[in-house]
Coordinates of C-alpha atoms in Angstrom, one line a residue:
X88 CA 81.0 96.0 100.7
X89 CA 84.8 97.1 100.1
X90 CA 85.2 94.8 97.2
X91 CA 81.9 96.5 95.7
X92 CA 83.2 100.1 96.3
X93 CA 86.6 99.0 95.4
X94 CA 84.9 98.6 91.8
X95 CA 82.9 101.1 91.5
X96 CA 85.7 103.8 92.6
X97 CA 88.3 102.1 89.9
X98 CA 85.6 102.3 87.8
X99 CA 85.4 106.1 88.2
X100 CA 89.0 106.7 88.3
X101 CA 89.5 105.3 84.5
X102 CA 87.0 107.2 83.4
X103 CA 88.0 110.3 84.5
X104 CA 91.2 109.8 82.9
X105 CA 90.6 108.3 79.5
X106 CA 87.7 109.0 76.7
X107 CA 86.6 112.5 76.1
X108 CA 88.6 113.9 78.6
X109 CA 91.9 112.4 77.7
X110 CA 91.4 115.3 74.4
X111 CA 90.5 118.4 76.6
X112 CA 93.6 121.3 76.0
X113 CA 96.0 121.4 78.1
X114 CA 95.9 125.4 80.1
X115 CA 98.3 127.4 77.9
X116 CA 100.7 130.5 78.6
X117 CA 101.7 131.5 81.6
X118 CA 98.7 129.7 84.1
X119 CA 99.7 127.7 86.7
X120 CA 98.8 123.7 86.4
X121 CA 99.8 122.9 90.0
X122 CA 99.0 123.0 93.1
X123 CA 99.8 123.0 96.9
X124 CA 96.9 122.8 99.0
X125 CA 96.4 122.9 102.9
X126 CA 93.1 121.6 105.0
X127 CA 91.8 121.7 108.3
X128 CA 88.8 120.3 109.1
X129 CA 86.7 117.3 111.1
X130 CA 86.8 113.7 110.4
X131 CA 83.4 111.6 112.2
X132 CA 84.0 108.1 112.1
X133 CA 80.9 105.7 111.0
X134 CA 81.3 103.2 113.6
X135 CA 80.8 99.9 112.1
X136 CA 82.6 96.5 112.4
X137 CA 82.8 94.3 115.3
X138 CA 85.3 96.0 117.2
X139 CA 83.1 98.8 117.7
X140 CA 79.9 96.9 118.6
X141 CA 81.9 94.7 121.1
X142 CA 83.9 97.3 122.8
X143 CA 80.6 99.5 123.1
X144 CA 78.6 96.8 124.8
X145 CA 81.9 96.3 127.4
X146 CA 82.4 100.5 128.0
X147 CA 80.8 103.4 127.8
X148 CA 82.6 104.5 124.4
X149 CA 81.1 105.5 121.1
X150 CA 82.9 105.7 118.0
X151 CA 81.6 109.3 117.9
X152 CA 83.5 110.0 120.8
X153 CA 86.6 110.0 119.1
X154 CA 85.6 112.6 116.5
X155 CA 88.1 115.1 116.0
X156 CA 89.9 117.7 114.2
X157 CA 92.0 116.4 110.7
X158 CA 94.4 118.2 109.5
X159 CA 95.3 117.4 105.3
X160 CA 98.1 118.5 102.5
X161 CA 98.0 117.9 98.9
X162 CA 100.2 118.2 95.6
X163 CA 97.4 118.5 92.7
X164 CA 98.8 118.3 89.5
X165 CA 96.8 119.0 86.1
X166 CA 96.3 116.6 83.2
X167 CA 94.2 119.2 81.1
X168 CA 91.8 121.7 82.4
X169 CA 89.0 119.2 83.9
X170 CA 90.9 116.4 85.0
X171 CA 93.9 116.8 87.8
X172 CA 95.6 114.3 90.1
X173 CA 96.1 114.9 93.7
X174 CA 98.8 113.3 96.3
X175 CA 97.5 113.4 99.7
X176 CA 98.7 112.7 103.0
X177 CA 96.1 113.9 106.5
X178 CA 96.5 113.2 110.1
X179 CA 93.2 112.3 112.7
X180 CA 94.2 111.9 116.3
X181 CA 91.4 111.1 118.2
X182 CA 90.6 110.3 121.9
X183 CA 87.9 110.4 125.0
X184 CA 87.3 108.8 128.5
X185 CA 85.2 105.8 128.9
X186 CA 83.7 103.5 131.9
X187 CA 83.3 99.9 132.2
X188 CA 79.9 99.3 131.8
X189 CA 79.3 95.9 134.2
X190 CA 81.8 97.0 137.3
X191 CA 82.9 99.9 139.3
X192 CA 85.3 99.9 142.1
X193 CA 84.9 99.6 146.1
X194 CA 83.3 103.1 146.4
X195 CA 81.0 103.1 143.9
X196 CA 83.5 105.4 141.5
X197 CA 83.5 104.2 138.0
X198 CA 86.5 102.1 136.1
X199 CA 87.7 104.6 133.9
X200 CA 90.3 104.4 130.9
X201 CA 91.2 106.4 128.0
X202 CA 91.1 105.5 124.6
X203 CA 93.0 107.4 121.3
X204 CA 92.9 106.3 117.5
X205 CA 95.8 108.0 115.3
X206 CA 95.1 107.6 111.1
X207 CA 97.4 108.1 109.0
X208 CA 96.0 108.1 105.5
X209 CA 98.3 108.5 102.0
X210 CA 96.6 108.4 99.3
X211 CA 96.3 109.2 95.4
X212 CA 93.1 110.4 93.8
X213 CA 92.0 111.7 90.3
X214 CA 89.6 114.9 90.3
X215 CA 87.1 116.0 87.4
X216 CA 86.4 120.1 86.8
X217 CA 83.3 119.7 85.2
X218 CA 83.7 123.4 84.1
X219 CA 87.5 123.4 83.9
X220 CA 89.6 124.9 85.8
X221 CA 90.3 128.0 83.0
X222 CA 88.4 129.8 80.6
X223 CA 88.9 131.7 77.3
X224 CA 89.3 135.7 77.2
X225 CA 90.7 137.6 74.3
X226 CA 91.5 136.7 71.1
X227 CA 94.9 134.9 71.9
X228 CA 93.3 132.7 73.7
X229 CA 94.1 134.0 77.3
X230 CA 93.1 132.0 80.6
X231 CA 91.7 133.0 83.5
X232 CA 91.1 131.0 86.6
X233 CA 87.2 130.4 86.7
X234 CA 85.5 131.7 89.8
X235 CA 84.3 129.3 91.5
X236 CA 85.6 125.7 90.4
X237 CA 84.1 123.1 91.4
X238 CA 85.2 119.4 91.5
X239 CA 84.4 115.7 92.4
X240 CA 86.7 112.8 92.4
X241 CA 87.9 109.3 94.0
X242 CA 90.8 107.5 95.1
X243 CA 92.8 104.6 97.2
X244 CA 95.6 104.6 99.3
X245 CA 96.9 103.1 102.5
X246 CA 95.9 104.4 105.8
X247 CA 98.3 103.5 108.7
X248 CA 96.3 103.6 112.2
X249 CA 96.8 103.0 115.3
X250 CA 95.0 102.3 118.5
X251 CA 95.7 102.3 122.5
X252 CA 93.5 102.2 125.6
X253 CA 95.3 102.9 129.0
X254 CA 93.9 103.5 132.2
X255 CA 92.0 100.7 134.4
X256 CA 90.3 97.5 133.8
X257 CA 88.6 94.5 135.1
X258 CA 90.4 90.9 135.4
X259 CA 87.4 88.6 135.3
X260 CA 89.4 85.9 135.4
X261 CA 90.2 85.6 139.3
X262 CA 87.2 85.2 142.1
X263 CA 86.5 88.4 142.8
X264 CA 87.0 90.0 140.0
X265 CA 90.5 92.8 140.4
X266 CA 90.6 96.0 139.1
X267 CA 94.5 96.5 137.3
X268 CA 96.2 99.7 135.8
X269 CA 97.3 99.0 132.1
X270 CA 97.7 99.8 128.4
X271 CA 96.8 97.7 125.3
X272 CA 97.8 98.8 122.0
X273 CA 97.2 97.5 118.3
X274 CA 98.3 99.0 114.7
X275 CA 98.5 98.4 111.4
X276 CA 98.0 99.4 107.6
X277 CA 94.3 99.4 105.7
X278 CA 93.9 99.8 102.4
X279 CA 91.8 103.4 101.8
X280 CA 88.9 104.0 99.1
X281 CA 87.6 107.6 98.7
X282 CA 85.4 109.6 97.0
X283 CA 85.3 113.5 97.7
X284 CA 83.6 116.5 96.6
X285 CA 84.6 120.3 96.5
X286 CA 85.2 123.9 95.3
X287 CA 87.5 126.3 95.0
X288 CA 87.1 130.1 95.4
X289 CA 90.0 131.9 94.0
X290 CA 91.2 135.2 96.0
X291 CA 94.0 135.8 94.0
X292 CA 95.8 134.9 90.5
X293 CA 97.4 132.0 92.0
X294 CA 95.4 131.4 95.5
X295 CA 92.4 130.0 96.4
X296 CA 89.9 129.1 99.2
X297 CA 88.6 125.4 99.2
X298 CA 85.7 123.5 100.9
X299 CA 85.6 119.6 100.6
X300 CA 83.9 116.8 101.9
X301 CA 85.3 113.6 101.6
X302 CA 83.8 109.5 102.8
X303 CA 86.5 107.1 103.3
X304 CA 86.4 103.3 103.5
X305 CA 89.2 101.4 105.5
X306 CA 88.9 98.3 107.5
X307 CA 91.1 96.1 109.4
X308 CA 91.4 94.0 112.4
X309 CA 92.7 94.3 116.2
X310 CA 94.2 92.2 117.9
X311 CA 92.5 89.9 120.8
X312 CA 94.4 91.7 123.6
X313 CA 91.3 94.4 124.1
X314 CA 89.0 93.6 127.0
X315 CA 86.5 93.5 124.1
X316 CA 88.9 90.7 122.1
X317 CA 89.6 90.9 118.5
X318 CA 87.5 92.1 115.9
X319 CA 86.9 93.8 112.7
X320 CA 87.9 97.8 113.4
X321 CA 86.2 100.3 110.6
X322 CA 88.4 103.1 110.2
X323 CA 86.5 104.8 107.8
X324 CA 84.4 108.0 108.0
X325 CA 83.5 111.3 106.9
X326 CA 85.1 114.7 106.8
X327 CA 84.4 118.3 105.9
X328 CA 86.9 121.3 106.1
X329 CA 88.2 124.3 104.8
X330 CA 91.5 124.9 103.5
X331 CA 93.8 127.1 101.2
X332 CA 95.6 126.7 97.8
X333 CA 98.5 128.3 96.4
X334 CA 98.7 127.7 92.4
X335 CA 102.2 127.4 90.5

């Protein structure tokens, strides 16, 4: 599946930046071409992999659980007036409370332990303005900042995550089983694919309201130290939010 959208997103990416496009005019006068831009939104993780099933049929924890707030900056710099790039780096921390399913303790309480994913995603994506970002006025040739502009694009990068559960668990290992206070912790760096959508409202000669959605694809793998072992985590997952940019 990664190796499929890996293709299809490199695919896009030259495209967006060669052919036709490669001979749209560059904004001229006094316009800004770049831009820094600021989001806030929520990132909803799919949920698949192996990690995920296995962990789910040990506690009471769904990948949903950990949705959360993600908060996002980008440089976006113009090649012509429908094709910029953008420089991204976002934070997601996510975390909730979960029981083990199979056991709970001498009075009947439940085994509880918390569990927090932190993604770290940089990445690099090219963006098409069907419309442009400027249009003509006046017979020099003037631009004006298009209300609204609208984009789509795709991208890679590397997402560096990290996961930890503390809290309680069950040592099934010893006869009867022992109840122990601990914390396992895994991270590493996943290679990002992205493809996101947008607009952006303009308030101002050189500011602007955005909304974007973006899906992300990241895998990697934990470690076997997890009550639920090793496994295939997906990292990967949808967002929507709002956000501001200031043109220059």
């Amino acid at each position: 599946m990664m190796r499929r959208v890996a293709t299809v997103a490199t695919a896009l990416l030259v495209s967006l930046s060669t052919g036709s496009l490669a001979r749209a005019q560059r904004p001229r006068g006094t316009e800004p071409s770049s831009a820094v831009q600021l989001r806030l939104g929520g990132y909803f993780l799919s949920g698949d992999g192996s990690f995920w099933r296995d962990t789910g049929e040990l506690f009471t924890l769904d990948p949903s659980d950990l949705d959360d707030a993600v908060v996002g900056a980008s440089y976006v710099a113009a090649v012509n007036n429908h094709v910029e790039v953008g420089f991204n780096l976002d934070y997601f921390s996510g975390s909730a409370r979960s029981a083990d399913r199979l056991f709970v303790d001498e009075f009947g309480a439940p085994i509880l332990h918390d569990t927090r994913l932190r993604l770290l995603p940089l990445s690099v994506d090219v963006r098409l303005l069907p419309g442009g970002r400027y249009g003509v006025r006046g017979r020099r040739g003037q631009f004006v900042v298009r209300r609204p502009a609208p984009y789509v694009g795709a991208g890679a990068g590397l997402n560096f995550w990290r996961y930890e559960e503390i809290g309680d668990f069950v040592d099934e290992s010893v006869s009867p089983p022992e109840i122990f206070f601990s914390r396992f912790e895994d991270e590493g760096t996943a290679l990002e694919i992205h493809v996101l959508a947008g607009v952006e409202l303009p308030v101002a000669p050189r500011a602007g309201v955005l909304l974007e959605g973006r899906y992300t694809w990241a895998d990697d793998t934990v470690g076997g130290d997890f009550g639920s072992g090793a496994g295939e985590i997906d990292l990967g997952g949808a967002s929507l939010g709002v956000g501001l940019s200031f043109r220059f």
